[in-house]
Coordinates of C-alpha atoms in Angstrom, one line a residue:
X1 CA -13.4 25.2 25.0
X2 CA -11.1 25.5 21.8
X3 CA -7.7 26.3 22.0
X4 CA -6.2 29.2 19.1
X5 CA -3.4 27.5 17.2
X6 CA -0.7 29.2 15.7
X7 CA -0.7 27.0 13.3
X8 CA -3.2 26.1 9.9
X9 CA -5.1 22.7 10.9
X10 CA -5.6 19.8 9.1
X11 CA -6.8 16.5 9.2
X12 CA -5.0 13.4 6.8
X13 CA -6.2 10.4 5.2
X14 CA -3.3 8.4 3.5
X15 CA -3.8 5.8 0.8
X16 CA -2.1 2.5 1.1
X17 CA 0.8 2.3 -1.3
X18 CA 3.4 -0.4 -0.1
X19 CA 6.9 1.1 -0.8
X20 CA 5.6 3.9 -2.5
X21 CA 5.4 5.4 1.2
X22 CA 8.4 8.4 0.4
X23 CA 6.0 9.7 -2.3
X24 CA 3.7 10.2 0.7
X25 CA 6.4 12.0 2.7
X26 CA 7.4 14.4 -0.3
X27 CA 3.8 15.6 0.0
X28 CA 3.7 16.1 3.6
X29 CA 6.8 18.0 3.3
X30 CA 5.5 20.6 1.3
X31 CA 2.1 20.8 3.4
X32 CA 4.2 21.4 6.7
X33 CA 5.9 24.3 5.0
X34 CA 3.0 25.6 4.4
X35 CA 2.1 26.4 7.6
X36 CA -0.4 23.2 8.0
X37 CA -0.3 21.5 11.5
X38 CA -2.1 17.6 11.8
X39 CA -5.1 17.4 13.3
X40 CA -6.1 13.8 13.2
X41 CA -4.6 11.3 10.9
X42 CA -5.5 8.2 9.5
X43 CA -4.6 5.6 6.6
X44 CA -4.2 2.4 4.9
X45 CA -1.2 -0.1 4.8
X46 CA 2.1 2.2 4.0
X47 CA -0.4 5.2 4.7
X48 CA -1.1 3.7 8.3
X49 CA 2.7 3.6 8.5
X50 CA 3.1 7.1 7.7
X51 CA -0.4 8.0 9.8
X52 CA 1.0 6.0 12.4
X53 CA 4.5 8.1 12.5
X54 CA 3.0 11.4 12.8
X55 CA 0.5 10.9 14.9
X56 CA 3.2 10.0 17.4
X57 CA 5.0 13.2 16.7
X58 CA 7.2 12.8 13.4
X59 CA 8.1 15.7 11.3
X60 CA 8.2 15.3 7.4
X61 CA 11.5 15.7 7.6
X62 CA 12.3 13.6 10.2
X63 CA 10.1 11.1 8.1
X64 CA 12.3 11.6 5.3
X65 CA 15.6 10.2 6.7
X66 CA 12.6 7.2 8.6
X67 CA 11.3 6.1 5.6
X68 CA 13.9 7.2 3.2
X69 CA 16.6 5.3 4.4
X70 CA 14.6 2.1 5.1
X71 CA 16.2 -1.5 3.8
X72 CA 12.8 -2.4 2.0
X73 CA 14.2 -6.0 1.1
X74 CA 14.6 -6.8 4.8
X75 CA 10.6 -6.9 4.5
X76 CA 10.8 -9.9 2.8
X77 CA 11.7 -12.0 5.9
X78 CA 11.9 -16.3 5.2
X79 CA 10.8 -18.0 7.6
X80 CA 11.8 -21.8 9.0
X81 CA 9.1 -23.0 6.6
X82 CA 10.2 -20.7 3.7
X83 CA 13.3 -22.5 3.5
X84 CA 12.4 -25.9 2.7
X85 CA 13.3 -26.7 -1.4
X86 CA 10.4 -25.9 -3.7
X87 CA 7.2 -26.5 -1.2
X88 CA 8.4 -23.9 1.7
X89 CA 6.8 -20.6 0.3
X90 CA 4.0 -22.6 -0.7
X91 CA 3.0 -24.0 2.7
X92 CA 3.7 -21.0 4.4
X93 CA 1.1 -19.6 2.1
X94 CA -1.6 -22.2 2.9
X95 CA -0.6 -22.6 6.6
X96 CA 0.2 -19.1 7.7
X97 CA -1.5 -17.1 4.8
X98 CA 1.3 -15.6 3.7
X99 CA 4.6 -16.1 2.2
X100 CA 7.0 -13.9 4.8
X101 CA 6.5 -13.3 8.2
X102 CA 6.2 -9.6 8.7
X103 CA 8.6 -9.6 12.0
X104 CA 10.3 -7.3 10.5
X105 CA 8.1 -4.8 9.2
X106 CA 6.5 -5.0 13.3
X107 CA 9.8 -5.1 14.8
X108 CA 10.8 -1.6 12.6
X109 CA 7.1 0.3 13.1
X110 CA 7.5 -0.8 17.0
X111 CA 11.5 0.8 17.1
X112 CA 10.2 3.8 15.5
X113 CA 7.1 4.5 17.8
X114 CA 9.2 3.9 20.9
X115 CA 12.0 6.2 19.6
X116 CA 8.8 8.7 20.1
X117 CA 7.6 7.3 23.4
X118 CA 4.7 5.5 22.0
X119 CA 3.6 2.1 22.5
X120 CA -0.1 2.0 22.5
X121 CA -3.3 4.1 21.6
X122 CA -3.9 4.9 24.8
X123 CA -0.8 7.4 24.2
X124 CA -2.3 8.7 21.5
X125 CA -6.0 10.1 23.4
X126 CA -5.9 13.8 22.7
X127 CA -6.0 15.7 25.9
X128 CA -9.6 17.4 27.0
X129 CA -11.4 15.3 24.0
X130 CA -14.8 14.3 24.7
X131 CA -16.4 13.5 21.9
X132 CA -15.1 9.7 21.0
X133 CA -15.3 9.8 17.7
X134 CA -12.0 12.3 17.9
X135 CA -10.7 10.5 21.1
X136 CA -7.9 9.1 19.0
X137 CA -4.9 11.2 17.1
X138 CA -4.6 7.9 14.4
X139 CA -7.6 5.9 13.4
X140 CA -6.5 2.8 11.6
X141 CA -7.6 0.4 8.7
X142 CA -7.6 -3.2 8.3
X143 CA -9.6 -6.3 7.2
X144 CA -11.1 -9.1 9.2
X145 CA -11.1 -11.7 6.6
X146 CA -12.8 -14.3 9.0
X147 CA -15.7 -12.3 9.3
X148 CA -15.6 -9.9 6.2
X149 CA -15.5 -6.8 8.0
X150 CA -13.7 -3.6 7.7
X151 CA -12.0 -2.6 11.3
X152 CA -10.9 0.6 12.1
X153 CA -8.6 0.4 15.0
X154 CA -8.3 1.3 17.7
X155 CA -12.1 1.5 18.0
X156 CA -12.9 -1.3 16.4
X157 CA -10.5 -3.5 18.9
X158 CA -13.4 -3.9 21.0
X159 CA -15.6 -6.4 19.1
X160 CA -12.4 -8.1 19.2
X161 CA -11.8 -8.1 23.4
X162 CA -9.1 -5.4 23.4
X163 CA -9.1 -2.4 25.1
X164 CA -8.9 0.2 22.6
X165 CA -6.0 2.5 24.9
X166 CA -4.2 -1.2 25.4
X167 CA -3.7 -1.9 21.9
X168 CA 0.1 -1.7 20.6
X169 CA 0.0 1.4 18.0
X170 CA 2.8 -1.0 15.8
X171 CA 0.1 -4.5 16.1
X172 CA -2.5 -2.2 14.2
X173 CA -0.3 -1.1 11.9
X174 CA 0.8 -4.3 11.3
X175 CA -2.7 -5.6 10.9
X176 CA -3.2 -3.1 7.8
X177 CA -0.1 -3.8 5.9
X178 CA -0.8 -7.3 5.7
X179 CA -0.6 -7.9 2.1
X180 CA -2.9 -10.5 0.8
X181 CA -0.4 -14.0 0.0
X182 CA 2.4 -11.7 0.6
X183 CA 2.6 -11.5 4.4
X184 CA 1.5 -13.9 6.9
X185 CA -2.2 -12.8 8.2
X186 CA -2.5 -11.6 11.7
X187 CA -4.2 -13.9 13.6
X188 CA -6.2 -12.7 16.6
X189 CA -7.7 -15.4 18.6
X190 CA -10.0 -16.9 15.3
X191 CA -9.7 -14.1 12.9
X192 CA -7.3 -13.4 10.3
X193 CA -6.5 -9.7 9.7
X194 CA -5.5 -8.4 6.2
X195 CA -4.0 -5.3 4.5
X196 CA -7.2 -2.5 5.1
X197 CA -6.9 -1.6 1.0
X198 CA -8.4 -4.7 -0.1
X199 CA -12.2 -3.2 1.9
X200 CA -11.3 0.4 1.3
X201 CA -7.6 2.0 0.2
X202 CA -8.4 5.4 0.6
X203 CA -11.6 6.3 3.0
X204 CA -11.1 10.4 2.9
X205 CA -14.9 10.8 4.4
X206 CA -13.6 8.8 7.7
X207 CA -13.7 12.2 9.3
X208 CA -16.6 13.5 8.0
X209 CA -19.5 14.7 9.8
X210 CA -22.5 16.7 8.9
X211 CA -22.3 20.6 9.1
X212 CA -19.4 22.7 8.4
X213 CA -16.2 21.7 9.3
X214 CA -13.7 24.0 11.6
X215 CA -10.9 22.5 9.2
X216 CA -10.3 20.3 5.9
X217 CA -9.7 16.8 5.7
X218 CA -6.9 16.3 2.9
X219 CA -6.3 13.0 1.2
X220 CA -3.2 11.7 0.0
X221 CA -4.1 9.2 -3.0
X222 CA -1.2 7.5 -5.5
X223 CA -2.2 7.8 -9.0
X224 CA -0.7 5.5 -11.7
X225 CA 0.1 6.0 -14.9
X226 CA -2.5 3.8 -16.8
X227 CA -5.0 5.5 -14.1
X228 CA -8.6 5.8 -15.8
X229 CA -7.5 3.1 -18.7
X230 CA -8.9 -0.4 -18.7
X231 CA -6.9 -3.1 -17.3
X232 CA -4.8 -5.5 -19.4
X233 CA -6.1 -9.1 -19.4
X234 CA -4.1 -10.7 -21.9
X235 CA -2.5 -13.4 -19.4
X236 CA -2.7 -14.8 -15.6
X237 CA -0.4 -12.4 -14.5
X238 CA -2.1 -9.7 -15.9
X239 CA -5.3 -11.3 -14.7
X240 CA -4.4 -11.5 -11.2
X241 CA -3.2 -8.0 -10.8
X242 CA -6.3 -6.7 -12.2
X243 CA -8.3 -8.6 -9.6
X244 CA -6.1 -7.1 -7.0
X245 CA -6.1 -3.7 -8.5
X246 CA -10.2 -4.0 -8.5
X247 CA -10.5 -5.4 -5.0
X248 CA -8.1 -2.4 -3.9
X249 CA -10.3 0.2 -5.7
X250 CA -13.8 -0.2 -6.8
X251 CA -15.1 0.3 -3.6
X252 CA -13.8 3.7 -3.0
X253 CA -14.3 4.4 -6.4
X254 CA -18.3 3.8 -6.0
X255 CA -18.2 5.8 -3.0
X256 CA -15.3 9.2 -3.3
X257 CA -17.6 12.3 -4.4
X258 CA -16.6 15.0 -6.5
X259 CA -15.6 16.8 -3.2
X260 CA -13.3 14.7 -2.3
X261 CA -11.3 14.7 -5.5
X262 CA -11.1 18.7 -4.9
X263 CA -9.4 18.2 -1.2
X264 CA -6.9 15.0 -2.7
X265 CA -3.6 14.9 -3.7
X266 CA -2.8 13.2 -6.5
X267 CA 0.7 12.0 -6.1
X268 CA 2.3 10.6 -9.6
X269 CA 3.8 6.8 -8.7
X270 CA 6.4 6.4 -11.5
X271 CA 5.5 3.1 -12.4
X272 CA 6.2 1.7 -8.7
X273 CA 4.4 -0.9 -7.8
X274 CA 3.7 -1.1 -4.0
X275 CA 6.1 -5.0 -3.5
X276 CA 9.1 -3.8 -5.2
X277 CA 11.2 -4.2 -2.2
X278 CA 14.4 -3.4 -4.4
X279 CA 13.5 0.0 -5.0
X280 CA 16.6 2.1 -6.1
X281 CA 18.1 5.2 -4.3
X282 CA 17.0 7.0 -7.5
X283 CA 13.6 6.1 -7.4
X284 CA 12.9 7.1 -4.0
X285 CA 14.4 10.3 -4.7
X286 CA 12.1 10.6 -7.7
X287 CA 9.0 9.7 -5.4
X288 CA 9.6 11.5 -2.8
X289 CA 9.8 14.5 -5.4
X290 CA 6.8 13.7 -7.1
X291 CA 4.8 13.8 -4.0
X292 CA 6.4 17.4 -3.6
X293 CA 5.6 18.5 -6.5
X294 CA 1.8 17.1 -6.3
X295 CA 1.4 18.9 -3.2
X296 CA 2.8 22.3 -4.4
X297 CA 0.6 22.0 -7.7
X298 CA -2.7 21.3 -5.5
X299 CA -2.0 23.9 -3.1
X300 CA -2.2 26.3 -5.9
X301 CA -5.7 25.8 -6.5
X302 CA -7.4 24.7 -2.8
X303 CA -8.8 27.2 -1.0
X304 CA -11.2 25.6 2.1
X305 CA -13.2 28.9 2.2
X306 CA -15.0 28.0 -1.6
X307 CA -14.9 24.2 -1.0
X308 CA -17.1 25.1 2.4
X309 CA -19.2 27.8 0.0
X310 CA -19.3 24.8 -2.8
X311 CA -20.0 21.2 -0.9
X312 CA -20.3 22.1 2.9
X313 CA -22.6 25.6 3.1
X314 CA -25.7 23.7 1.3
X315 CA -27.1 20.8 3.5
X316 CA -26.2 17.6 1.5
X317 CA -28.1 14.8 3.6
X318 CA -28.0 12.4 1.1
X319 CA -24.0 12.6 1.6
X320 CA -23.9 12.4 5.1
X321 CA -26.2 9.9 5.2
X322 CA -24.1 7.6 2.7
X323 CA -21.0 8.8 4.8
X324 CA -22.7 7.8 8.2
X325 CA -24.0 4.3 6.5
X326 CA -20.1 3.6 5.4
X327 CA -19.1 4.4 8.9
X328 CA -21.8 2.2 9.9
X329 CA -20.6 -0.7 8.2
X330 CA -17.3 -0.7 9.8
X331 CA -16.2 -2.2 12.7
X332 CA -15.2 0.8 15.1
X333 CA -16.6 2.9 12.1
X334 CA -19.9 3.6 14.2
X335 CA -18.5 5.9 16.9
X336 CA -17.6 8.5 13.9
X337 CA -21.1 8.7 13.2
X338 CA -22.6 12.1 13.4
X339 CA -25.3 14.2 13.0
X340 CA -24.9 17.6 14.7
X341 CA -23.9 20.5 12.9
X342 CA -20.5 22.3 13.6
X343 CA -19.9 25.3 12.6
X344 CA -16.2 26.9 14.4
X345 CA -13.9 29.2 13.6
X346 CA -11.3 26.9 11.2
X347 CA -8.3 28.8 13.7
X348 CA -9.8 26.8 16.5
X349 CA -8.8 23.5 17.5
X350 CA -11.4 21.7 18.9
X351 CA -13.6 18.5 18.2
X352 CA -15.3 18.7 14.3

């Protein structure tokens, strides 16, 4: 039995961004004041962080003064190894597959949760759900490297021999912002955990199911500003980032319809990349405002009545079928498999 909400719903997917996190919190600003209420939430590396955070009962603007005020270069945390002359980095890299620890990163994520009263998933199981699929407020993204799998946590803790309530919120988190070479792996017993963006940055069908939905999935996607131009190949450096960029990208590229451009925003990144820890006061400001203003200009335009008429109304097996085979392929991914219809009242704030 559905529950009226006051309040518009609306389920998030957040792209993976590094410290380009605020630009994510400018847009959620503006979707809050807007009447929107969350739903179910789910992300990538910075956007499990900011998933993470208001699934455990954040505002945007409490985010704001979170995020916003965060020491960034306190991410880069040396450890014992690091500080041997010349080879330390280096054999941190090759023993601990990483160059800094990402203590502090967990330690932060785990302090924030808590200031919320939230410590593991199991705090997060929406009250009266039955369906699994939406027994969890935050679904989370990461990479078993061991196994070459994409996990979606909690879920996907199982294959792993965790209970999916006992698993700490921050650990998952943790797990997805595990930037390849840049912070140590997560190991869990044999297998190595990576950031989630390097399988797929920005899975906006992860709450997709067939029929029509009783309320729209937005994504939050970075856009940079040589987006849709080749990339530069002219040295190693250039080289290396372009394999990165491609690993962090094609794969949603092959697999993000039409549809799903229509329900993204498209927030502007500056020229940020996601490790520059030294960000300036001035360029969060100006992220944080470019995800404001990215929100305001795509609320102009969506209406979820005509994207139902236009994608949703018509049966499009071939998509749900693609969507279910994605889901399929993750680890944790299967119990968001679906196949019967809904049709609901988008006021009502049920299961999908």
């Amino acid at each position: 039995m559905g529950v009226v909400m006051t309040k518009k719903i609306v389920d998030a997917v957040f792209e993976g961004g590094g410290v380009k996190g605020i630009g994510l919190v400018g847009a959620l600003s503006v979707i809050e004041e807007n009447g929107y209420g969350w739903g179910h939430v789910a992300g990538t590396s910075a956007g499990a962080i900011v998933a993470s955070l208001i699934a455990a009962g954040y505002t945007a603007s409490e985010l704001k003064d979170v995020v916003g005020t965060l020491d960034y270069k306190k991410f880069k945390q040396i450890t014992t190894m690091d500080r041997v002359p010349f080879i330390g980095p280096l054999l941190n890299l090759f023993i601990k597959r990483g160059i800094y620890s990402g203590d502090y990163l967990e330690t932060w994520i785990t302090q924030c949760l808590a200031a919320k009263g939230i410590h593991t998933f199991g705090q997060l199981v929406i009250p009266g759900e039955q369906d699994p699929r939406y027994r969890y407020k935050l679904q989370v993204i990461t990479s078993d490297i061991s196994n070459q799998y994409m996990v979606v946590l909690p879920h996907g803790a199982k294959r792993y021999g965790i209970n999916p309530d006992d698993m700490p919120v921050a650990q998952a988190v943790r797990m997805s912002m595990s930037i390849p070479f840049f912070f140590e792996a997560v190991k869990q017993k044999d297998t190595y955990f990576v950031d989630g963006g390097i399988l797929s940055n920005f899975p906006v069908w992860l709450f997709d199911s067939a029929g029509i939905p009783a309320w729209p999935t937005f994504g939050f996607k970075f856009i940079e500003p040589e987006y849709g131009q080749p990339n530069k190949t002219t040295n190693p450096y250039d080289m290396a980032k372009a394999i990165f960029g491609t690993m962090m990208e094609a794969h949603d590229k092959m697999h993000v319809e039409n549809e799903d451009f229509l329900r993204t925003i498209a927030i502007p990144t500056l020229g940020v990349q996601a490790t520059d820890f030294n960000l300036s006061g001035q360029q969060r400001d100006a992220l944080f405002q470019s995800g404001r203003q990215a929100a305001q200009e795509f609320l102009k335009t969506w209406d979820f009545q005509a994207y139902i008429r236009q994608y949703r109304m018509q049966r499009n097996p071939d998509y749900i079928i693609k969507v279910n085979k994605l889901k399929k392929d993750m680890v944790g991914g299967e119990q968001a498999t679906a196949t019967t219809p809904v049709n609901q009242d988008p006021a009502v704030f049920s299961t999908h």
